[in-house]
Amino acid sequence: MTATIAKTTCPYCGVGCGVNFTIPDSLTESVPSVSGDLDHPANFGRLCVKGSSLAQTLKSDDRLLAPMVNGEIVSWESAVDTVSAKIEQVIKEHGPDSFAFYLSGQILTEDYYVANKLAKGFLGTANVDTNSRLCMASAVVGYKRAFGSDTVPCNYEDLELCDLLIMVGSNAAWTHPILYQRIVEAKKQRPNMKVVVIDPRETATCDIADLHLSIKLGSDAAIFSFLLQHSAQMDILDNDFIAQHTNGFNDALMQAMESTPNLVSTAKFSGVSEQALMTLAHWWEKAERTVTFYSQGVNQSSSGVDKCNAIINCHLATGRIGKEGTGPFSITGQPNAMGGREVGGLANQLAAHMDFATPGAQKLVQRFWQAPNMATENGLKAVDLFQAMEEGKVKVVWIMSTNPMVSLPDTAQVRRALEKCELVIVSDCKANTDTTAMADVLFPATGWSEKDGTVTNSERRISRQRGLLPAPGEAKHDWWAICEVAKRLGFQSAFSYHNVHEIFSEHAALSAFENNGKRDFDIGHFCKITKEEYDNLTPVQWPVLKGRPEGTKRMFEDGRFFTPDKRAKFVPIVPVLPVHVATPEWPFTLNTGRVRDQWHTMTRTGDAASLTKHTDQPYVEIHPKDARQLGIEDKTLVRLTSPYGEALLKAKISRAVSPGNAFAPIHWTQQFSNAAVVSNLIPQIVDPLSGQPESKHAQVKLEAVKNVSYGVVVSATPLDTLDFIYWCYVPSEHGYHYEVVWSVGENVASIQSSFKISDQVAGEWLEYTNPKTQQIRLAYINNQKLSVAVYLHAKPDSISCDWLESKLAKNVVLSELDRMAILVGTPANVEDKGSIVCSCFQIGSKQIEKAVAGGACSVETLGATLKCGTNCGSCLPELKHFIPTIIELSA
Ligand SMILES: Nc1nc2c(c(=O)[nH]1)N[C@H]1C(S)=C(S)[C@@H](COP(=O)(O)OP(=O)(O)OC[C@H]3O[C@@H](n4cnc5c(=O)[nH]c(N)nc54)[C@H](O)[C@@H]3O)O[C@H]1N2
Ligand SMILES: Nc1nc2c(c(=O)[nH]1)N[C@H]1C(S)=C(S)[C@@H](COP(=O)(O)OP(=O)(O)OC[C@H]3O[C@@H](n4cnc5c(=O)[nH]c(N)nc54)[C@H](O)[C@@H]3O)O[C@H]1N2
Ligand code: SF4
Ligand SMILES: [Mo]
């Protein structure tokens, strides 16, 4: 059979890896597959485990396939009429600001461009905000304050070329895995390169760290304030650069000297040892080639912008910017958060890296768009937007490609806001998400592999995502839906695009319009791009000026910035701690973040059974000392309470977090578990400048949930009732797998009756009980097929369910031996793998332990014996932990 191979871009993280997508001739006979694109400069052929599992996520039975209004399927025509009529009505009665878009760093630049154009140019509201507010907003403001523009100076090569890499609030080993692998490789080539990780937790990223500063939550700015004054003391300032290319140095230095006068006070403020801080300071002194690489541990903070500027100050002071192997590098999370910034997809931006505050910018954009109703001032930022919704000020919201019921802080408030809103429109690929559940109108969207357009990765590189598979059902492109509404609102001529190529060239033309080097974002080279050229576009880093098709590798090489006087600006910084710190009533600080194999709210990665094996359930990481005090054992259920809400998570007892801190992943939603949405617990505290929420620091109380039994249910069909204290749906290859917690005292009869088995006559219950161990094992077997199996234990024994799940496969007929084995829990001849460490080859912890006991003494020998770690490499940091040698950090 023949197949077509097309190049596209991974839809997950901001590394923006190139993907070769193989489409079989006949989709009914074969399925598409993916591999890394050798030619793509982000990944040179590699993909991490999420990227390499993309093909598994393509077949989903939960796609949204038709437009719906108030729960009824309707035609697109009718849905779009409903939406435009309501927008028209509220704007007429209450003004343009009664409408808002809430978008996402996961739509394509072309989708984003038309949404922004419609709202800001034609409806007259700047209420266009996005989930990037929860992600990149502080980094944007930090850059703008320093450079006069939202410009990421660096590129990925700089990470490989530097002598000192300071990774702040980033767990790149799990969140930007291919970039991390590039760093690992570079460090192998140049062992003198130093890596410092600044993170309150010990993460997989610390695996390559020469030094880990386990700082007090939120205290980052002090570290960089200290490095600034230390640079002056040690006389390593770049005085020429400061004099010729910057303003405000003295004020920033004075402030640093006042805030962090010495090693002792800084170490105390940040909760690190003086020795460790001094080591960092020495390395900083010596390494001219330094990159500071920062992510959500910096951004998601009530002082996120100041943290960014504290970092940038240090780079400006030492001239470590605009040169190979140097720079303050904010790494973006989402595949197209950068593209969103480029079109102006934030409420305080205008378009093409212009904002309302820039003199003349608003008129310029109006002229270019021929816009009848140009917005004149900033719109509402995400948290304010949802508050305005609750107050009844915003009456229609169009949510596109984001799941705010899970990702915005204080989900109870988000629910109230959406309930109050008169019309909630949700565009999504999935039918059932926590947010689609709140919608009045649902628009079915095409997803990755179906939609066409461009994305920009973290190093300003624009790549094509290509529409390669047919749209399922009635799903349509997001840009198309926006344009249909725009046309009905009377803006036919401005929104009559035939395809994405036309939108892209208009966006390119706007970027160059009356620019002449004034603005950083200029892709004027593409103003007149033909459809064919667009279809064949190869990855390129902006700016791509007219006559310079090769793009731009690195910014600020000439020391000229985008402020009016072309000088960068130092910002005096006063380090502060998070707004909410632990108190006797709320004794723990909850930190939140990501796990290796899941993406955000699991709407895509949750479809790939293999990706759920690494971490199958939501958890809260707690230090052993705290766990002992609270009577919490590993894997038992913990109730987390904050002033805003509650969550139920399984305990993971670990020294990776410090006493007094807890960490929980953000991925599990109400679709997957009954009470695992951690944003329930997070206050709506934001950075005053960027509006970015302090999602990484919440006050909580922890308590053990007592008098419960732990168990699993595997079933051939989804369970109708999930009446458990806790349940978590674990996607599996066959059937439905739930991890559950019951109250003690459940007996066989009550469990049996809780499963609504329709045909109680034809089938039979097998049962095994052991009152001593409080074990109950039940299975309902009908016509030699397994319908449901239930295992109950007093302790949270984890049972490897792979074998049991395999008995739910359609073609399996149970043998007598199988029936026995189902009651025993595992068949005698099947190895229990333990939890999966290597997702690519599905190698589990117990297999690895066995190989180590059998003499495997390095990650390489493990790879040679079991293959683990030999494909994408995402599990290498974890594999190292199985090798008994103690790797001392040279702190
Ligand atoms: N596997 C996976 N990868 C992803 C994603 C995903 O969902 N799954 N999402 C993508 C997106 S959108 C984003 S934004 C990125 C996020 O990428 P990262 O920012 O790397 O990921 P997080 O886990 O959110 O947070 C990073 C670290 O910040 C630390 N931290 C918390 N508070 C502080 C603090 O006060 N100071 C410091 N220095 N550190 C602190 C946490 O302990 C955590 O280890 O990941 C992207 N990549
Ligand atoms: N406590 C806490 N909260 C956080 C964070 C944290 O670290 N801690 N991190 C924050 C960050 S950095 C981020 S980026 C957010 C992420 O949070 P969200 O943006 O809410 O999460 P996603 O699951 O990515 O939501 C994307 C939705 O869009 C749908 N979708 C995918 N592709 C398309 C498309 O092409 N078109 C349309 N219309 N729909 C599509 C998906 O099915 C899914 O429902 O969470 C934020 N919230
Ligand atoms: S690192 Fe992984 S998730 Fe990120 S773009 Fe590359 S393959 Fe996709
Ligand atoms: Mo993000």
mmCIF file with all atom_site columns, C-alpha atoms and ligand atoms in Angstrom, residues 102-108 111 131-132 134-136 296 300 333-334 399-409 426-430 433 435-436 443-448 451 465 476 478 591-594 599-604 664 666 678-679 682 692 694-696, ligand 2:
data_model
loop_
_atom_site.group_PDB
_atom_site.id
_atom_site.type_symbol
_atom_site.label_atom_id
_atom_site.label_alt_id
_atom_site.label_comp_id
_atom_site.label_asym_id
_atom_site.label_entity_id
_atom_site.label_seq_id
_atom_site.pdbx_PDB_ins_code
_atom_site.Cartn_x
_atom_site.Cartn_y
_atom_site.Cartn_z
_atom_site.occupancy
_atom_site.B_iso_or_equiv
_atom_site.pdbx_formal_charge
_atom_site.auth_seq_id
_atom_site.auth_comp_id
_atom_site.auth_asym_id
_atom_site.auth_atom_id
_atom_site.pdbx_PDB_model_num
ATOM   1   C CA  . TYR A 1 102 ? -11.769 34.080 25.401 1.00 0.00 ? 102 TYR A CA  1
ATOM   2   C CA  . LEU A 1 103 ? -9.227  32.392 23.128 1.00 0.00 ? 103 LEU A CA  1
ATOM   3   C CA  . SER A 1 104 ? -6.229  30.132 23.394 1.00 0.00 ? 104 SER A CA  1
ATOM   4   C CA  . GLY A 1 105 ? -2.557  29.764 22.558 1.00 0.00 ? 105 GLY A CA  1
ATOM   5   C CA  . GLN A 1 106 ? -3.592  26.591 20.800 1.00 0.00 ? 106 GLN A CA  1
ATOM   6   C CA  . ILE A 1 107 ? -5.516  28.090 17.890 1.00 0.00 ? 107 ILE A CA  1
ATOM   7   C CA  . LEU A 1 108 ? -3.572  28.971 14.772 1.00 0.00 ? 108 LEU A CA  1
ATOM   8   C CA  . ASP A 1 111 ? -7.816  31.902 13.615 1.00 0.00 ? 111 ASP A CA  1
ATOM   9   C CA  . ASN A 1 131 ? -5.441  31.454 28.235 1.00 0.00 ? 131 ASN A CA  1
ATOM   10  C CA  . SER A 1 132 ? -1.996  32.934 27.511 1.00 0.00 ? 132 SER A CA  1
ATOM   11  C CA  . LEU A 1 134 ? -2.488  32.327 32.627 1.00 0.00 ? 134 LEU A CA  1
ATOM   12  C CA  . CYS A 1 135 ? 0.753   31.433 30.935 1.00 0.00 ? 135 CYS A CA  1
ATOM   13  C CA  . MET A 1 136 ? 2.864   34.120 29.244 1.00 0.00 ? 136 MET A CA  1
ATOM   14  C CA  . GLN A 1 296 ? 5.724   29.206 34.851 1.00 0.00 ? 296 GLN A CA  1
ATOM   15  C CA  . GLN A 1 300 ? 2.494   32.490 37.495 1.00 0.00 ? 300 GLN A CA  1
ATOM   16  C CA  . GLY A 1 333 ? 4.218   26.748 26.813 1.00 0.00 ? 333 GLY A CA  1
ATOM   17  C CA  . GLN A 1 334 ? 1.586   26.403 24.150 1.00 0.00 ? 334 GLN A CA  1
ATOM   18  C CA  . ILE A 1 399 ? -14.704 30.594 24.316 1.00 0.00 ? 399 ILE A CA  1
ATOM   19  C CA  . MET A 1 400 ? -12.433 28.973 21.788 1.00 0.00 ? 400 MET A CA  1
ATOM   20  C CA  . SER A 1 401 ? -9.914  26.185 22.337 1.00 0.00 ? 401 SER A CA  1
ATOM   21  C CA  . THR A 1 402 ? -9.547  26.478 26.077 1.00 0.00 ? 402 THR A CA  1
ATOM   22  C CA  . ASN A 1 403 ? -11.159 24.896 29.115 1.00 0.00 ? 403 ASN A CA  1
ATOM   23  C CA  . PRO A 1 404 ? -11.523 27.689 31.706 1.00 0.00 ? 404 PRO A CA  1
ATOM   24  C CA  . MET A 1 405 ? -13.664 25.540 34.014 1.00 0.00 ? 405 MET A CA  1
ATOM   25  C CA  . VAL A 1 406 ? -10.418 23.714 34.709 1.00 0.00 ? 406 VAL A CA  1
ATOM   26  C CA  . SER A 1 407 ? -7.640  26.181 34.066 1.00 0.00 ? 407 SER A CA  1
ATOM   27  C CA  . LEU A 1 408 ? -8.753  29.527 35.497 1.00 0.00 ? 408 LEU A CA  1
ATOM   28  C CA  . PRO A 1 409 ? -8.271  30.063 39.232 1.00 0.00 ? 409 PRO A CA  1
ATOM   29  C CA  . VAL A 1 426 ? -17.873 27.227 23.078 1.00 0.00 ? 426 VAL A CA  1
ATOM   30  C CA  . SER A 1 427 ? -15.835 26.142 20.054 1.00 0.00 ? 427 SER A CA  1
ATOM   31  C CA  . ASP A 1 428 ? -14.113 22.849 20.777 1.00 0.00 ? 428 ASP A CA  1
ATOM   32  C CA  . CYS A 1 429 ? -13.188 19.577 19.123 1.00 0.00 ? 429 CYS A CA  1
ATOM   33  C CA  . LYS A 1 430 ? -14.529 17.590 22.043 1.00 0.00 ? 430 LYS A CA  1
ATOM   34  C CA  . THR A 1 433 ? -15.407 18.926 28.612 1.00 0.00 ? 433 THR A CA  1
ATOM   35  C CA  . THR A 1 435 ? -16.504 23.921 29.791 1.00 0.00 ? 435 THR A CA  1
ATOM   36  C CA  . THR A 1 436 ? -18.680 22.515 26.980 1.00 0.00 ? 436 THR A CA  1
ATOM   37  C CA  . PHE A 1 443 ? -19.409 24.934 17.569 1.00 0.00 ? 443 PHE A CA  1
ATOM   38  C CA  . PRO A 1 444 ? -17.608 21.754 16.436 1.00 0.00 ? 444 PRO A CA  1
ATOM   39  C CA  . ALA A 1 445 ? -14.027 22.652 15.559 1.00 0.00 ? 445 ALA A CA  1
ATOM   40  C CA  . THR A 1 446 ? -11.511 20.872 13.395 1.00 0.00 ? 446 THR A CA  1
ATOM   41  C CA  . GLY A 1 447 ? -8.445  19.795 15.320 1.00 0.00 ? 447 GLY A CA  1
ATOM   42  C CA  . TRP A 1 448 ? -4.809  19.044 14.731 1.00 0.00 ? 448 TRP A CA  1
ATOM   43  C CA  . LYS A 1 451 ? -6.765  22.402 10.331 1.00 0.00 ? 451 LYS A CA  1
ATOM   44  C CA  . GLN A 1 465 ? 0.437   23.072 10.627 1.00 0.00 ? 465 GLN A CA  1
ATOM   45  C CA  . LYS A 1 476 ? -15.290 23.443 10.691 1.00 0.00 ? 476 LYS A CA  1
ATOM   46  C CA  . ASP A 1 478 ? -12.266 28.179 13.810 1.00 0.00 ? 478 ASP A CA  1
ATOM   47  C CA  . ASN A 1 591 ? 2.269   24.458 44.120 1.00 0.00 ? 591 ASN A CA  1
ATOM   48  C CA  . THR A 1 592 ? 0.784   23.219 40.843 1.00 0.00 ? 592 THR A CA  1
ATOM   49  C CA  . GLY A 1 593 ? 2.147   22.128 37.473 1.00 0.00 ? 593 GLY A CA  1
ATOM   50  C CA  . ARG A 1 594 ? 2.487   19.425 34.900 1.00 0.00 ? 594 ARG A CA  1
ATOM   51  C CA  . TRP A 1 599 ? -1.314  17.759 28.198 1.00 0.00 ? 599 TRP A CA  1
ATOM   52  C CA  . HIS A 1 600 ? -3.426  20.277 30.118 1.00 0.00 ? 600 HIS A CA  1
ATOM   53  C CA  . THR A 1 601 ? -7.008  19.125 30.582 1.00 0.00 ? 601 THR A CA  1
ATOM   54  C CA  . MET A 1 602 ? -6.348  15.757 28.903 1.00 0.00 ? 602 MET A CA  1
ATOM   55  C CA  . THR A 1 603 ? -8.759  16.285 26.018 1.00 0.00 ? 603 THR A CA  1
ATOM   56  C CA  . ARG A 1 604 ? -6.154  14.842 23.666 1.00 0.00 ? 604 ARG A CA  1
ATOM   57  C CA  . ALA A 1 664 ? -0.447  18.759 42.560 1.00 0.00 ? 664 ALA A CA  1
ATOM   58  C CA  . ILE A 1 666 ? -3.306  20.356 36.892 1.00 0.00 ? 666 ILE A CA  1
ATOM   59  C CA  . VAL A 1 678 ? -6.902  21.859 41.495 1.00 0.00 ? 678 VAL A CA  1
ATOM   60  C CA  . SER A 1 679 ? -7.910  25.293 40.195 1.00 0.00 ? 679 SER A CA  1
ATOM   61  C CA  . ILE A 1 682 ? -6.509  28.674 43.690 1.00 0.00 ? 682 ILE A CA  1
ATOM   62  C CA  . GLN A 1 692 ? -1.495  36.762 35.338 1.00 0.00 ? 692 GLN A CA  1
ATOM   63  C CA  . GLU A 1 694 ? -0.662  33.346 40.998 1.00 0.00 ? 694 GLU A CA  1
ATOM   64  C CA  . SER A 1 695 ? -1.595  29.774 40.013 1.00 0.00 ? 695 SER A CA  1
ATOM   65  C CA  . LYS A 1 696 ? 1.452   28.246 41.652 1.00 0.00 ? 696 LYS A CA  1
HETATM 66  N N1  . LIG B 2 .   ? -3.378  25.892 38.880 1.00 0.00 ? 2   LIG B N1  1
HETATM 67  C C1  . LIG B 2 .   ? -2.883  26.032 37.658 1.00 0.00 ? 2   LIG B C1  1
HETATM 68  N N2  . LIG B 2 .   ? -3.670  26.453 36.654 1.00 0.00 ? 2   LIG B N2  1
HETATM 69  C C2  . LIG B 2 .   ? -3.162  26.610 35.422 1.00 0.00 ? 2   LIG B C2  1
HETATM 70  C C3  . LIG B 2 .   ? -1.800  26.368 35.159 1.00 0.00 ? 2   LIG B C3  1
HETATM 71  C C4  . LIG B 2 .   ? -0.966  25.925 36.233 1.00 0.00 ? 2   LIG B C4  1
HETATM 72  O O1  . LIG B 2 .   ? 0.240   25.666 36.073 1.00 0.00 ? 2   LIG B O1  1
HETATM 73  N N3  . LIG B 2 .   ? -1.542  25.794 37.456 1.00 0.00 ? 2   LIG B N3  1
HETATM 74  N N4  . LIG B 2 .   ? -1.299  26.592 33.906 1.00 0.00 ? 2   LIG B N4  1
HETATM 75  C C5  . LIG B 2 .   ? -1.999  27.540 33.058 1.00 0.00 ? 2   LIG B C5  1
HETATM 76  C C6  . LIG B 2 .   ? -1.499  27.500 31.685 1.00 0.00 ? 2   LIG B C6  1
HETATM 77  S S1  . LIG B 2 .   ? 0.145   27.908 31.501 1.00 0.00 ? 2   LIG B S1  1
HETATM 78  C C7  . LIG B 2 .   ? -2.260  27.164 30.622 1.00 0.00 ? 2   LIG B C7  1
HETATM 79  S S2  . LIG B 2 .   ? -1.616  27.328 29.055 1.00 0.00 ? 2   LIG B S2  1
HETATM 80  C C8  . LIG B 2 .   ? -3.665  26.757 30.797 1.00 0.00 ? 2   LIG B C8  1
HETATM 81  C C9  . LIG B 2 .   ? -4.122  25.654 29.871 1.00 0.00 ? 2   LIG B C9  1
HETATM 82  O O2  . LIG B 2 .   ? -5.454  25.384 30.099 1.00 0.00 ? 2   LIG B O2  1
HETATM 83  P P1  . LIG B 2 .   ? -6.564  25.226 28.954 1.00 0.00 ? 2   LIG B P1  1
HETATM 84  O O3  . LIG B 2 .   ? -6.300  26.076 27.802 1.00 0.00 ? 2   LIG B O3  1
HETATM 85  O O4  . LIG B 2 .   ? -7.874  25.421 29.603 1.00 0.00 ? 2   LIG B O4  1
HETATM 86  O O5  . LIG B 2 .   ? -6.384  23.668 28.631 1.00 0.00 ? 2   LIG B O5  1
HETATM 87  P P2  . LIG B 2 .   ? -6.517  22.782 27.344 1.00 0.00 ? 2   LIG B P2  1
HETATM 88  O O6  . LIG B 2 .   ? -6.791  21.409 27.806 1.00 0.00 ? 2   LIG B O6  1
HETATM 89  O O7  . LIG B 2 .   ? -5.318  22.950 26.506 1.00 0.00 ? 2   LIG B O7  1
HETATM 90  O O8  . LIG B 2 .   ? -7.793  23.338 26.602 1.00 0.00 ? 2   LIG B O8  1
HETATM 91  C C10 . LIG B 2 .   ? -7.863  23.358 25.213 1.00 0.00 ? 2   LIG B C10 1
HETATM 92  C C11 . LIG B 2 .   ? -9.287  23.046 24.767 1.00 0.00 ? 2   LIG B C11 1
HETATM 93  O O9  . LIG B 2 .   ? -9.389  23.341 23.366 1.00 0.00 ? 2   LIG B O9  1
HETATM 94  C C12 . LIG B 2 .   ? -9.794  22.204 22.634 1.00 0.00 ? 2   LIG B C12 1
HETATM 95  N N5  . LIG B 2 .   ? -9.109  22.311 21.336 1.00 0.00 ? 2   LIG B N5  1
HETATM 96  C C13 . LIG B 2 .   ? -7.934  21.774 20.941 1.00 0.00 ? 2   LIG B C13 1
HETATM 97  N N6  . LIG B 2 .   ? -7.615  22.182 19.702 1.00 0.00 ? 2   LIG B N6  1
HETATM 98  C C14 . LIG B 2 .   ? -8.608  23.010 19.301 1.00 0.00 ? 2   LIG B C14 1
HETATM 99  C C15 . LIG B 2 .   ? -8.834  23.777 18.113 1.00 0.00 ? 2   LIG B C15 1
HETATM 100 O O10 . LIG B 2 .   ? -8.056  23.782 17.174 1.00 0.00 ? 2   LIG B O10 1
HETATM 101 N N7  . LIG B 2 .   ? -9.970  24.541 18.081 1.00 0.00 ? 2   LIG B N7  1
HETATM 102 C C16 . LIG B 2 .   ? -10.864 24.565 19.108 1.00 0.00 ? 2   LIG B C16 1
HETATM 103 N N8  . LIG B 2 .   ? -11.928 25.369 18.993 1.00 0.00 ? 2   LIG B N8  1
HETATM 104 N N9  . LIG B 2 .   ? -10.679 23.830 20.229 1.00 0.00 ? 2   LIG B N9  1
HETATM 105 C C17 . LIG B 2 .   ? -9.565  23.083 20.328 1.00 0.00 ? 2   LIG B C17 1
HETATM 106 C C18 . LIG B 2 .   ? -9.444  21.029 23.482 1.00 0.00 ? 2   LIG B C18 1
HETATM 107 O O11 . LIG B 2 .   ? -10.320 19.938 23.216 1.00 0.00 ? 2   LIG B O11 1
HETATM 108 C C19 . LIG B 2 .   ? -9.626  21.587 24.913 1.00 0.00 ? 2   LIG B C19 1
HETATM 109 O O12 . LIG B 2 .   ? -10.936 21.449 25.368 1.00 0.00 ? 2   LIG B O12 1
HETATM 110 O O13 . LIG B 2 .   ? -3.877  26.344 32.151 1.00 0.00 ? 2   LIG B O13 1
HETATM 111 C C20 . LIG B 2 .   ? -3.511  27.344 33.082 1.00 0.00 ? 2   LIG B C20 1
HETATM 112 N N10 . LIG B 2 .   ? -3.988  27.013 34.406 1.00 0.00 ? 2   LIG B N10 1
#
